[in-house]
Amino acid sequence: MNTFLYPSDLGNLSQALAEAAEIKRDRYRHQSLGHNKTALLIFFNNSLRTRLSTQKAAINLGMNVMVLDINQGAWKLETERGVVMDGDKSEHLLEAIPVMSSYCDIIGVRTFAHLDNREADYSESILRQFIEHSGKPVFSMESATVHPLQALADLITIEQYKKTERPKVVMTWAPHPKALPQAVPNSFAQWMLAADVDFIYTCPKGYELDPQFVGDLQPEYDQQKAMAGADFVYAKNWSCPGVTCPADYGKVLSKDMSWMVDTDHMALTNNAYFMHCLPVRRNMIVSDDVIEAPTSLVIPEAANREISATVVLKRMLESL
Ligand code: CP
């Protein structure tokens, strides 16, 4: 496997889930695979879970790990070709990528959407430059439009906790004070649609996700109707994806607090598990009661990030 952005990169999802279950039973089982191999994890943005879980995954596989925070200690990088570099950016990504790749065998990249130019964000321009110019396997540790390590961890969690063969999984938009990228909901929807679950999502008008990730699936605009009978409720905020309203791309269109997931919402479900990728703003996205309930999976979900990253790095090491 040379790139990891989409479920199709993993091939058969059932097989990937079986691999994840095997790794969960013994996470050091493939420790010889990474001997004398180095993972470079490059962060353009902050992270707690991705940073730690991906490092741990590399350690599980016997790899060496290097972590670079571009904004703390590295030269400021220009990412656009053709720019006259007379500002505060000292190095161009087109030199930095081959230099960084000369020190490692596999590269992970974390880079968020800027939310001011839909075309630039949806072209995944920074991640694509790494794929094109590094000559090394590259995986997204959340990029402009996708967060596949999170979505795989979410799927592993649903597989672990599901009580029926084909559970009803509902992703609900929830309010947030700031504009957030669409990477998590894009990937969650894309992976759920590829998995053996009954998936719908619910959001206010204007928050419809890009067909690239949801196909022709339309949202249910009535949140209460969507949540009825759910086995899993996945809450997430995202800014306007600009599908029905291109001029509003990246904007906050609603802060309607009636969308916050609280005990009244959860009472509509089939005693559903609550999920969120974290970090989460309590009493904006979800009430204290719901996130602290025994049915909250936010911690096991985060723990499964180690498993999803181990599966992905294992696949990449096997392809070297
Ligand atoms: N869920 C997630 O990716 O968390 P971090 O942003 O802390 O890595």
Tab-separated table of N, CA and C in Angstrom, residues 6 29 36 39 58 75 86 91 93 122 125 187 189 193 209 215 257 274 276 291 293 299 302 313-314:
chain	number	residue	atom	x	y	z
A	6	TYR	N	-8.245	6.686	1.530
A	6	TYR	CA	-9.626	6.237	1.334
A	6	TYR	C	-9.783	4.760	1.723
A	29	ARG	N	2.899	-8.345	17.610
A	29	ARG	CA	3.048	-9.555	16.811
A	29	ARG	C	3.933	-9.341	15.579
A	36	ASN	N	14.859	-1.522	11.457
A	36	ASN	CA	15.686	-0.618	10.621
A	36	ASN	C	14.864	0.193	9.613
A	39	ALA	N	9.752	5.825	10.357
A	39	ALA	CA	8.546	6.601	10.016
A	39	ALA	C	8.814	8.066	10.350
A	58	ALA	N	4.011	2.777	15.302
A	58	ALA	CA	5.335	2.533	14.712
A	58	ALA	C	6.203	1.745	15.687
A	75	TRP	N	11.826	25.604	9.361
A	75	TRP	CA	11.666	26.826	8.580
A	75	TRP	C	10.227	26.932	8.132
A	86	ASP	N	9.569	36.443	-1.032
A	86	ASP	CA	10.184	37.602	-0.390
A	86	ASP	C	9.516	37.922	0.948
A	91	GLU	N	11.691	28.407	3.142
A	91	GLU	CA	11.949	27.173	2.402
A	91	GLU	C	10.697	26.773	1.632
A	93	LEU	N	8.278	23.853	-0.080
A	93	LEU	CA	7.907	22.457	0.118
A	93	LEU	C	8.582	21.549	-0.915
A	122	TYR	N	-9.981	20.948	-1.520
A	122	TYR	CA	-10.477	19.667	-2.035
A	122	TYR	C	-9.517	19.024	-3.039
A	125	SER	N	-3.839	19.662	-1.939
A	125	SER	CA	-2.606	20.045	-2.634
A	125	SER	C	-1.342	19.734	-1.825
A	187	SER	N	-14.727	11.501	5.893
A	187	SER	CA	-14.193	10.136	5.986
A	187	SER	C	-15.156	9.202	6.705
A	189	ALA	N	-18.370	9.263	6.848
A	189	ALA	CA	-19.449	8.884	5.929
A	189	ALA	C	-18.932	7.910	4.865
A	193	LEU	N	-20.266	4.063	4.537
A	193	LEU	CA	-20.953	3.633	3.318
A	193	LEU	C	-20.253	2.433	2.680
A	209	LEU	N	-22.755	17.169	2.665
A	209	LEU	CA	-21.373	16.747	2.382
A	209	LEU	C	-21.162	16.524	0.892
A	215	GLY	N	-21.648	9.981	-2.117
A	215	GLY	CA	-22.404	9.552	-3.292
A	215	GLY	C	-23.682	10.349	-3.415
A	257	MET	N	-28.112	25.533	19.242
A	257	MET	CA	-27.786	24.646	20.357
A	257	MET	C	-28.776	23.490	20.509
A	274	PHE	N	-22.560	6.405	22.189
A	274	PHE	CA	-22.187	7.737	21.720
A	274	PHE	C	-20.730	7.732	21.272
A	276	HIS	N	-17.469	10.182	19.374
A	276	HIS	CA	-16.904	11.441	18.866
A	276	HIS	C	-15.392	11.230	18.747
A	291	ILE	N	-21.590	12.264	27.482
A	291	ILE	CA	-20.197	11.833	27.275
A	291	ILE	C	-19.675	11.026	28.465
A	293	ALA	N	-21.640	8.943	30.227
A	293	ALA	CA	-22.485	7.753	30.418
A	293	ALA	C	-21.704	6.480	30.065
A	299	ILE	N	-13.487	7.059	24.705
A	299	ILE	CA	-12.131	6.627	25.108
A	299	ILE	C	-11.704	5.354	24.348
A	302	ALA	N	-10.748	6.371	20.885
A	302	ALA	CA	-9.410	6.981	20.792
A	302	ALA	C	-8.328	5.917	20.935
A	313	LEU	N	0.358	1.145	8.984
A	313	LEU	CA	1.822	1.079	8.872
A	313	LEU	C	2.278	-0.328	8.509
A	314	LYS	N	1.600	-1.333	9.043
A	314	LYS	CA	1.940	-2.731	8.698
A	314	LYS	C	1.778	-2.945	7.198
